[in-house]
Amino acid sequence: MEPIFTPEQLAEIQAYHLPLYIKSAVSPLVYLGVLALILGVLVRPFYRWSESCADGLSQRLAFLRTAPVSRVLIQSLDRLWGEPGWGAAILFALLVELFIELIYVPATIYFGYVLEHRHGMSAYTPLRFLLDELKGIALEGFAVSALALGLYGLARRMNRWWLVLGLPTALLMLGASALDPYRSQVFFEQAPLEQGPLRERITALMARAEVPFQDVRVEKTSVASKRLQAYFAGQGPTRTIVLNDVILQELEPDEVLAAVAHEAGHVHEPKWPGRIAASLALVALLFVIDRLLRLSATRGWFGTTRFADIRTFPLLWLLSFFVFFLSAPISSAFSREREREADRYALQLTQDPAAFRRMLVKAARVNKMDPDPPRWVVLKGHSHPPIGERLAAVPPAPEKRAPAEGLPVLTEPSH
């Protein structure tokens, strides 16, 4: 059996992954240190600056309270918050988020741009890299503002706010996957896969798999990355098969079908138990936040003067860190098992282990996958089994019998 990598390729992959493994080990400690700095030193000056800046903006932009459109929005925010001060709350939350982003700027540039270019994994220009990072920061800023207003606004006005917020949010989570086809288009252009044999074969494969879909689209990620990728986005009437342009350049049609078959395996997974569990976990997390906010108000942490004081906002980041850090090994273990099952499904659907193996080998080479990552890295949060393990599980292709001596060799007509 052909080895996945040459010795030279393997040496480069190890050089590429070593900084990533160091980052994986060090990053939690760095993040905890940043949060400790914010909670121990910066909460009070950040809050004073936010109040001062909000007061100044309120005076300069007072005309917005009487303008036809902005007046309605501002009155809605006043009612949500229950009293003056929502401007300072938003600014404080954004300042905390911006400070964390600025601390990580060197790591973001090195791991997102320098390291990727050094090993030929990125096609980013400096300008596009900057623009995509700014898009991400803008989206995070919007989410942080909505969280600060929604969570703290409701908490200040309702006793069981965690239930009032948690149940509708949980329901939204159950249906949010229908929006998946549109999220990635914020960053990358998409176009329908052109009519031809490949689209026809994908359509026939999905018919055999009994997977309805809306469209097959090509995502033009080669402007930023050299990695190949395929995924399904959306649910039901919005389900879309997305192939990036790199996968179409690097793989043969049979190998593309193998990748699509693997993704189709995820469609048949029992998703509702996981979604319901995630929704219940969200409600439980909001209840824990409620207890934490009440404890903070009782103890007067960080200068808080009342329940749901925005100065406790960094505590939510700390709580979220521990929740996700402790749950990641468990959720990733389930994810790896789902990936194994999707591999088995794809092999059964296509009946072409040779193409499936070639797809995995090419993906490993193009994406520079470590065939044997450290065990602690896998357990800490790998969503996929190591590529070496996945290849070992692919059954050998049936050998073609040589024709008996003297008999003609039948060949398929060329096309």
Short mmCIF file of C-alpha atoms in Angstrom, two decimals:
data_model
loop_
_atom_site.label_atom_id
_atom_site.label_comp_id
_atom_site.label_asym_id
_atom_site.label_seq_id
_atom_site.Cartn_x
_atom_site.Cartn_y
_atom_site.Cartn_z
CA MET A 1 0.00 0.00 0.00
CA GLU A 2 1.34 3.41 -1.01
CA PRO A 3 2.48 5.56 1.94
CA ILE A 4 0.53 8.75 2.51
CA PHE A 5 3.56 11.04 2.51
CA THR A 6 7.13 11.02 1.32
CA PRO A 7 9.73 11.65 4.05
CA GLU A 8 10.10 15.22 2.79
CA GLN A 9 6.36 15.85 2.95
CA LEU A 10 6.17 14.34 6.41
CA ALA A 11 9.00 16.55 7.67
CA GLU A 12 7.22 19.65 6.35
CA ILE A 13 3.93 18.58 7.93
CA GLN A 14 5.62 18.11 11.28
CA ALA A 15 7.22 21.56 10.97
CA TYR A 16 3.81 23.03 10.12
CA HIS A 17 1.96 21.38 12.99
CA LEU A 18 4.50 21.86 15.77
CA PRO A 19 3.63 25.56 16.32
CA LEU A 20 -0.06 24.64 16.22
CA TYR A 21 0.44 22.02 18.94
CA ILE A 22 2.34 24.52 21.07
CA LYS A 23 -0.50 27.00 20.57
CA SER A 24 -3.05 24.35 21.58
CA ALA A 25 -1.18 23.72 24.82
CA VAL A 26 -0.46 27.34 25.70
CA SER A 27 -3.59 29.13 24.47
CA PRO A 28 -5.87 28.18 27.40
CA LEU A 29 -3.33 29.53 29.89
CA VAL A 30 -2.92 32.75 27.90
CA TYR A 31 -6.66 33.25 27.69
CA LEU A 32 -7.06 32.70 31.42
CA GLY A 33 -4.26 35.22 32.02
CA VAL A 34 -5.99 37.82 29.84
CA LEU A 35 -9.29 37.32 31.66
CA ALA A 36 -7.52 37.55 35.03
CA LEU A 37 -5.97 40.86 33.94
CA ILE A 38 -9.35 42.23 32.89
CA LEU A 39 -11.17 41.05 36.02
CA GLY A 40 -8.43 41.99 38.45
CA VAL A 41 -7.25 45.31 37.05
CA LEU A 42 -9.13 46.67 34.05
CA VAL A 43 -12.85 46.36 34.88
CA ARG A 44 -13.04 49.62 36.81
CA PRO A 45 -11.08 51.85 34.35
CA PHE A 46 -12.90 50.27 31.40
CA TYR A 47 -16.25 51.00 33.04
CA ARG A 48 -15.33 54.60 33.90
CA TRP A 49 -14.21 55.22 30.31
CA SER A 50 -17.42 53.63 28.95
CA GLU A 51 -19.62 55.84 31.14
CA SER A 52 -17.68 58.98 30.20
CA CYS A 53 -17.74 58.16 26.49
CA ALA A 54 -21.47 57.26 26.58
CA ASP A 55 -22.29 60.56 28.28
CA GLY A 56 -20.33 62.49 25.66
CA LEU A 57 -22.01 60.64 22.78
CA SER A 58 -25.43 61.13 24.36
CA GLN A 59 -24.92 64.89 24.38
CA ARG A 60 -23.50 65.10 20.87
CA LEU A 61 -26.10 62.77 19.36
CA ALA A 62 -29.11 64.02 21.31
CA PHE A 63 -30.89 64.81 18.03
CA LEU A 64 -31.26 61.05 17.39
CA ARG A 65 -33.86 60.87 20.16
CA THR A 66 -36.21 63.03 18.11
CA ALA A 67 -35.42 61.82 14.57
CA PRO A 68 -38.30 59.69 13.15
CA VAL A 69 -36.50 56.36 12.70
CA SER A 70 -33.77 56.47 15.35
CA ARG A 71 -36.27 57.66 17.97
CA VAL A 72 -38.18 54.37 17.75
CA LEU A 73 -34.98 52.32 18.06
CA ILE A 74 -33.69 54.33 21.04
CA GLN A 75 -37.03 54.11 22.83
CA SER A 76 -37.04 50.34 22.32
CA LEU A 77 -33.55 50.09 23.83
CA ASP A 78 -34.63 52.27 26.76
CA ARG A 79 -37.54 49.94 27.46
CA LEU A 80 -35.35 46.85 27.14
CA TRP A 81 -32.73 48.20 29.54
CA GLY A 82 -35.33 49.63 31.92
CA GLU A 83 -33.34 52.76 32.77
CA PRO A 84 -30.57 54.97 31.32
CA GLY A 85 -27.18 53.37 30.83
CA TRP A 86 -27.48 50.92 27.95
CA GLY A 87 -24.98 52.95 25.92
CA ALA A 88 -22.30 52.56 28.60
CA ALA A 89 -23.12 48.84 28.82
CA ILE A 90 -22.61 48.31 25.08
CA LEU A 91 -19.37 50.29 25.09
CA PHE A 92 -18.05 48.33 28.08
CA ALA A 93 -18.84 44.97 26.46
CA LEU A 94 -17.26 46.08 23.17
CA LEU A 95 -14.19 47.41 24.96
CA VAL A 96 -13.64 44.07 26.70
CA GLU A 97 -14.00 42.22 23.40
CA LEU A 98 -11.71 44.67 21.57
CA PHE A 99 -9.05 44.38 24.26
CA ILE A 100 -9.03 40.59 23.93
CA GLU A 101 -8.81 40.88 20.13
CA LEU A 102 -5.88 43.31 20.38
CA ILE A 103 -4.00 41.02 22.76
CA TYR A 104 -4.32 38.22 20.20
CA VAL A 105 -3.32 40.31 17.16
CA PRO A 106 0.28 38.93 17.02
CA ALA A 107 -0.97 35.33 17.29
CA THR A 108 -3.71 35.98 14.73
CA ILE A 109 -1.22 37.36 12.22
CA TYR A 110 1.33 34.60 12.81
CA PHE A 111 -1.01 31.60 12.82
CA GLY A 112 -3.54 32.98 10.33
CA TYR A 113 -1.15 34.50 7.82
CA VAL A 114 2.59 33.95 8.35
CA LEU A 115 2.54 30.24 9.18
CA GLU A 116 -0.02 29.46 6.50
CA HIS A 117 2.00 31.27 3.81
CA ARG A 118 5.27 29.74 4.99
CA HIS A 119 3.92 26.26 4.30
CA GLY A 120 1.95 27.09 1.16
CA MET A 121 -1.48 26.76 2.76
CA SER A 122 -2.72 30.30 2.18
CA ALA A 123 -3.44 32.49 -0.83
CA TYR A 124 -4.40 35.51 1.26
CA THR A 125 -3.14 38.90 0.22
CA PRO A 126 -2.46 41.20 3.19
CA LEU A 127 -5.46 43.35 2.26
CA ARG A 128 -7.93 40.45 1.98
CA PHE A 129 -6.64 38.95 5.22
CA LEU A 130 -7.19 42.28 6.95
CA LEU A 131 -10.68 42.69 5.47
CA ASP A 132 -11.77 39.18 6.52
CA GLU A 133 -10.44 39.74 10.03
CA LEU A 134 -12.34 43.03 10.23
CA LYS A 135 -15.51 41.28 9.02
CA GLY A 136 -15.10 38.69 11.77
CA ILE A 137 -14.53 41.38 14.40
CA ALA A 138 -17.59 43.31 13.19
CA LEU A 139 -19.78 40.20 13.44
CA GLU A 140 -18.42 39.45 16.91
CA GLY A 141 -19.05 43.05 17.93
CA PHE A 142 -22.68 42.79 16.84
CA ALA A 143 -23.11 39.51 18.73
CA VAL A 144 -21.48 40.94 21.87
CA SER A 145 -23.72 44.03 21.78
CA ALA A 146 -26.84 41.89 21.37
CA LEU A 147 -25.72 39.64 24.23
CA ALA A 148 -25.04 42.56 26.56
CA LEU A 149 -28.37 44.24 25.81
CA GLY A 150 -30.52 41.12 25.66
CA LEU A 151 -29.11 39.20 28.60
CA TYR A 152 -28.46 42.06 31.00
CA GLY A 153 -31.56 44.00 29.92
CA LEU A 154 -33.87 41.07 30.61
CA ALA A 155 -32.03 40.12 33.80
CA ARG A 156 -32.58 43.62 35.22
CA ARG A 157 -36.31 43.55 34.49
CA MET A 158 -37.47 39.95 35.03
CA ASN A 159 -36.97 37.49 37.88
CA ARG A 160 -36.87 34.39 35.68
CA TRP A 161 -35.11 36.07 32.81
CA TRP A 162 -33.00 32.98 32.14
CA LEU A 163 -36.16 31.04 31.27
CA VAL A 164 -37.66 33.89 29.22
CA LEU A 165 -34.43 34.22 27.23
CA GLY A 166 -33.44 30.56 27.21
CA LEU A 167 -36.56 28.94 25.76
CA PRO A 168 -36.94 31.17 22.66
CA THR A 169 -33.18 31.04 22.05
CA ALA A 170 -33.26 27.25 22.32
CA LEU A 171 -36.05 27.13 19.73
CA LEU A 172 -34.07 29.43 17.45
CA MET A 173 -31.07 27.12 17.80
CA LEU A 174 -33.17 24.19 16.59
CA GLY A 175 -33.95 26.03 13.35
CA ALA A 176 -30.79 28.08 12.95
CA SER A 177 -29.12 25.47 10.74
CA ALA A 178 -31.54 26.44 7.96
CA LEU A 179 -29.51 29.66 7.62
CA ASP A 180 -26.19 27.83 7.12
CA PRO A 181 -26.09 28.25 3.31
CA TYR A 182 -25.95 32.03 3.71
CA ARG A 183 -23.40 32.46 6.51
CA SER A 184 -20.27 31.51 4.59
CA GLN A 185 -21.22 33.86 1.75
CA VAL A 186 -20.27 36.75 4.02
CA PHE A 187 -16.65 35.73 3.39
CA PHE A 188 -16.58 33.82 0.07
CA GLU A 189 -18.34 34.10 -3.25
CA GLN A 190 -20.43 31.13 -4.36
CA ALA A 191 -21.81 30.07 -7.73
CA PRO A 192 -23.85 27.04 -8.89
CA LEU A 193 -21.83 24.08 -10.11
CA GLU A 194 -22.02 24.13 -13.90
CA GLN A 195 -24.21 21.62 -15.66
CA GLY A 196 -22.33 18.53 -16.73
CA PRO A 197 -21.38 14.95 -15.80
CA LEU A 198 -20.23 15.77 -12.27
CA ARG A 199 -23.48 17.52 -11.30
CA GLU A 200 -25.46 14.67 -12.85
CA ARG A 201 -23.47 12.05 -10.93
CA ILE A 202 -23.88 13.96 -7.65
CA THR A 203 -27.62 14.22 -8.27
CA ALA A 204 -27.84 10.47 -8.98
CA LEU A 205 -25.75 9.67 -5.88
CA MET A 206 -28.02 11.78 -3.65
CA ALA A 207 -31.07 10.08 -5.17
CA ARG A 208 -29.63 6.70 -4.13
CA ALA A 209 -28.88 8.13 -0.70
CA GLU A 210 -32.41 9.59 -0.47
CA VAL A 211 -30.99 13.00 0.41
CA PRO A 212 -33.02 15.87 -1.10
CA PHE A 213 -31.11 19.08 -1.74
CA GLN A 214 -31.65 22.48 -3.27
CA ASP A 215 -28.44 23.06 -5.21
CA VAL A 216 -24.77 22.19 -5.68
CA ARG A 217 -22.59 25.28 -5.30
CA VAL A 218 -18.91 26.06 -5.72
CA GLU A 219 -17.36 28.21 -3.00
CA LYS A 220 -14.38 30.21 -4.23
CA THR A 221 -12.08 29.81 -1.24
CA SER A 222 -8.88 29.62 -3.29
CA VAL A 223 -8.51 33.39 -2.90
CA ALA A 224 -7.67 32.73 0.76
CA SER A 225 -6.75 29.07 1.27
CA LYS A 226 -5.20 26.11 -0.54
CA ARG A 227 -7.25 23.58 1.46
CA LEU A 228 -9.89 21.43 -0.16
CA GLN A 229 -13.32 21.26 1.45
CA ALA A 230 -16.83 19.91 0.96
CA TYR A 231 -19.83 20.27 3.24
CA PHE A 232 -23.61 20.31 3.38
CA ALA A 233 -25.28 23.51 4.56
CA GLY A 234 -28.88 24.04 5.60
CA GLN A 235 -31.73 21.69 6.25
CA GLY A 236 -34.70 20.48 4.23
CA PRO A 237 -35.60 23.05 1.55
CA THR A 238 -32.39 25.04 2.16
CA ARG A 239 -29.98 22.07 2.07
CA THR A 240 -27.08 22.88 -0.23
CA ILE A 241 -24.06 20.81 -1.24
CA VAL A 242 -21.02 23.08 -1.18
CA LEU A 243 -17.74 22.18 -2.89
CA ASN A 244 -14.88 24.62 -2.77
CA ASP A 245 -13.03 25.35 -6.00
CA VAL A 246 -9.87 23.70 -4.65
CA ILE A 247 -11.53 20.29 -4.35
CA LEU A 248 -12.61 20.50 -7.99
CA GLN A 249 -9.04 21.30 -9.01
CA GLU A 250 -7.37 18.58 -6.94
CA LEU A 251 -9.75 15.59 -7.11
CA GLU A 252 -11.05 13.41 -9.90
CA PRO A 253 -14.84 13.05 -10.26
CA ASP A 254 -14.93 9.65 -8.48
CA GLU A 255 -13.01 11.17 -5.57
CA VAL A 256 -15.36 14.17 -5.40
CA LEU A 257 -18.27 11.73 -5.22
CA ALA A 258 -16.55 9.94 -2.34
CA ALA A 259 -16.25 13.24 -0.44
CA VAL A 260 -19.91 14.11 -1.12
CA ALA A 261 -20.97 10.63 0.00
CA HIS A 262 -19.14 11.13 3.28
CA GLU A 263 -20.98 14.41 3.88
CA ALA A 264 -24.26 12.72 2.96
CA GLY A 265 -23.59 10.29 5.80
CA HIS A 266 -23.97 13.18 8.24
CA VAL A 267 -27.45 13.96 6.89
CA HIS A 268 -28.74 10.62 8.15
CA GLU A 269 -27.32 11.10 11.64
CA PRO A 270 -29.88 11.36 14.46
CA LYS A 271 -29.53 15.12 15.00
CA TRP A 272 -32.52 15.87 17.20
CA PRO A 273 -31.14 14.30 20.41
CA GLY A 274 -28.01 16.45 20.15
CA ARG A 275 -29.97 19.59 19.33
CA ILE A 276 -32.38 19.06 22.20
CA ALA A 277 -29.47 18.38 24.57
CA ALA A 278 -27.72 21.57 23.39
CA SER A 279 -30.91 23.58 23.91
CA LEU A 280 -31.37 22.24 27.43
CA ALA A 281 -27.69 22.89 28.17
CA LEU A 282 -28.17 26.51 27.07
CA VAL A 283 -31.06 27.00 29.50
CA ALA A 284 -28.98 25.40 32.26
CA LEU A 285 -26.03 27.69 31.42
CA LEU A 286 -28.27 30.78 31.63
CA PHE A 287 -29.50 29.61 35.05
CA VAL A 288 -25.89 29.28 36.24
CA ILE A 289 -25.22 32.79 34.91
CA ASP A 290 -28.19 34.04 36.93
CA ARG A 291 -26.72 32.52 40.09
CA LEU A 292 -23.33 34.01 39.29
CA LEU A 293 -24.77 37.49 38.73
CA ARG A 294 -26.65 37.32 42.03
CA LEU A 295 -23.53 36.22 43.87
CA SER A 296 -21.56 39.08 42.29
CA ALA A 297 -24.17 41.62 43.41
CA THR A 298 -24.20 40.22 46.95
CA ARG A 299 -20.41 40.32 47.25
CA GLY A 300 -19.94 43.60 45.38
CA TRP A 301 -17.36 42.14 42.99
CA PHE A 302 -15.61 44.63 40.65
CA GLY A 303 -17.52 47.53 42.17
CA THR A 304 -20.94 46.17 41.20
CA THR A 305 -23.82 47.99 42.87
CA ARG A 306 -26.80 45.92 41.75
CA PHE A 307 -27.88 42.66 40.15
CA ALA A 308 -26.95 42.28 36.45
CA ASP A 309 -24.33 45.00 36.56
CA ILE A 310 -22.52 45.08 33.20
CA ARG A 311 -19.19 45.06 35.05
CA THR A 312 -19.69 41.32 35.54
CA PHE A 313 -19.62 40.81 31.75
CA PRO A 314 -16.04 39.39 31.71
CA LEU A 315 -17.22 36.73 34.17
CA LEU A 316 -19.43 35.34 31.41
CA TRP A 317 -16.33 34.88 29.25
CA LEU A 318 -14.61 33.08 32.12
CA LEU A 319 -17.60 30.82 32.71
CA SER A 320 -17.90 30.10 28.98
CA PHE A 321 -14.21 29.22 28.82
CA PHE A 322 -14.53 26.57 31.52
CA VAL A 323 -17.75 25.17 30.04
CA PHE A 324 -16.30 24.77 26.55
CA PHE A 325 -12.83 23.71 27.71
CA LEU A 326 -14.24 20.91 29.87
CA SER A 327 -16.88 19.81 27.36
CA ALA A 328 -14.63 19.87 24.26
CA PRO A 329 -13.05 16.42 24.85
CA ILE A 330 -16.51 14.87 25.24
CA SER A 331 -18.11 16.58 22.25
CA SER A 332 -15.07 15.89 20.05
CA ALA A 333 -15.18 12.20 20.99
CA PHE A 334 -18.78 12.03 19.75
CA SER A 335 -17.76 13.97 16.64
CA ARG A 336 -14.96 11.53 15.81
CA GLU A 337 -17.39 8.62 16.09
CA ARG A 338 -19.82 10.39 13.75
CA GLU A 339 -16.98 10.87 11.26
CA ARG A 340 -16.16 7.16 11.40
CA GLU A 341 -19.80 6.32 10.77
CA ALA A 342 -19.92 8.78 7.85
CA ASP A 343 -16.86 7.06 6.35
CA ARG A 344 -18.59 3.68 6.63
CA TYR A 345 -21.74 5.13 5.08
CA ALA A 346 -19.81 6.61 2.15
CA LEU A 347 -18.06 3.32 1.44
CA GLN A 348 -21.37 1.49 1.45
CA LEU A 349 -23.05 4.09 -0.76
CA THR A 350 -20.34 4.37 -3.41
CA GLN A 351 -19.03 0.80 -3.31
CA ASP A 352 -15.70 2.26 -4.41
CA PRO A 353 -13.09 1.92 -1.65
CA ALA A 354 -10.26 2.75 -4.05
CA ALA A 355 -11.73 6.18 -4.87
CA PHE A 356 -12.48 6.80 -1.21
CA ARG A 357 -8.91 6.00 -0.26
CA ARG A 358 -7.52 8.23 -3.01
CA MET A 359 -9.78 11.05 -1.80
CA LEU A 360 -8.47 10.73 1.76
CA VAL A 361 -4.83 10.54 0.63
CA LYS A 362 -5.13 13.62 -1.59
CA ALA A 363 -6.98 15.52 1.13
CA ALA A 364 -4.24 14.62 3.60
CA ARG A 365 -1.51 15.80 1.23
CA VAL A 366 -3.19 19.03 0.16
CA ASN A 367 -4.40 19.96 3.66
CA LYS A 368 -1.13 18.79 5.27
CA MET A 369 -2.85 16.55 7.82
CA ASP A 370 -0.67 15.00 10.49
CA PRO A 371 -1.13 11.22 10.06
CA ASP A 372 -0.22 10.55 13.69
CA PRO A 373 -0.89 13.58 15.92
CA PRO A 374 -0.08 13.42 19.65
CA ARG A 375 -2.77 11.58 21.57
CA TRP A 376 -3.42 14.54 23.88
CA VAL A 377 -4.12 16.76 20.88
CA VAL A 378 -6.72 14.31 19.57
CA LEU A 379 -8.38 13.90 22.97
CA LYS A 380 -8.35 17.63 23.64
CA GLY A 381 -10.59 18.47 20.74
CA HIS A 382 -9.99 16.85 17.33
CA SER A 383 -13.34 16.62 15.52
CA HIS A 384 -12.01 13.97 13.07
CA PRO A 385 -10.05 10.77 13.67
CA PRO A 386 -6.42 10.97 12.51
CA ILE A 387 -6.12 10.40 8.79
CA GLY A 388 -3.97 7.31 9.35
CA GLU A 389 -6.76 5.71 11.36
CA ARG A 390 -9.35 6.57 8.72
CA LEU A 391 -7.24 5.07 5.94
CA ALA A 392 -6.64 1.92 7.94
CA ALA A 393 -10.41 1.42 8.16
CA VAL A 394 -10.88 1.51 4.37
CA PRO A 395 -11.16 -2.05 3.05
CA PRO A 396 -8.82 -2.98 0.22
CA ALA A 397 -10.25 -2.69 -3.27
CA PRO A 398 -11.14 -6.07 -4.78
CA GLU A 399 -8.37 -7.33 -7.01
CA LYS A 400 -9.13 -7.79 -10.68
CA ARG A 401 -8.58 -11.34 -11.83
CA ALA A 402 -6.24 -11.82 -14.75
CA PRO A 403 -8.02 -13.31 -17.78
CA ALA A 404 -7.44 -16.95 -18.50
CA GLU A 405 -4.70 -17.62 -21.00
CA GLY A 406 -5.97 -17.55 -24.55
CA LEU A 407 -9.15 -15.60 -23.79
CA PRO A 408 -9.62 -12.10 -25.14
CA VAL A 409 -9.38 -9.13 -22.74
CA LEU A 410 -12.64 -7.20 -22.66
CA THR A 411 -12.23 -3.45 -22.30
CA GLU A 412 -14.74 -0.66 -21.92
CA PRO A 413 -15.09 1.61 -24.93
CA SER A 414 -13.31 4.90 -24.54
CA HIS A 415 -15.33 8.10 -24.27
#
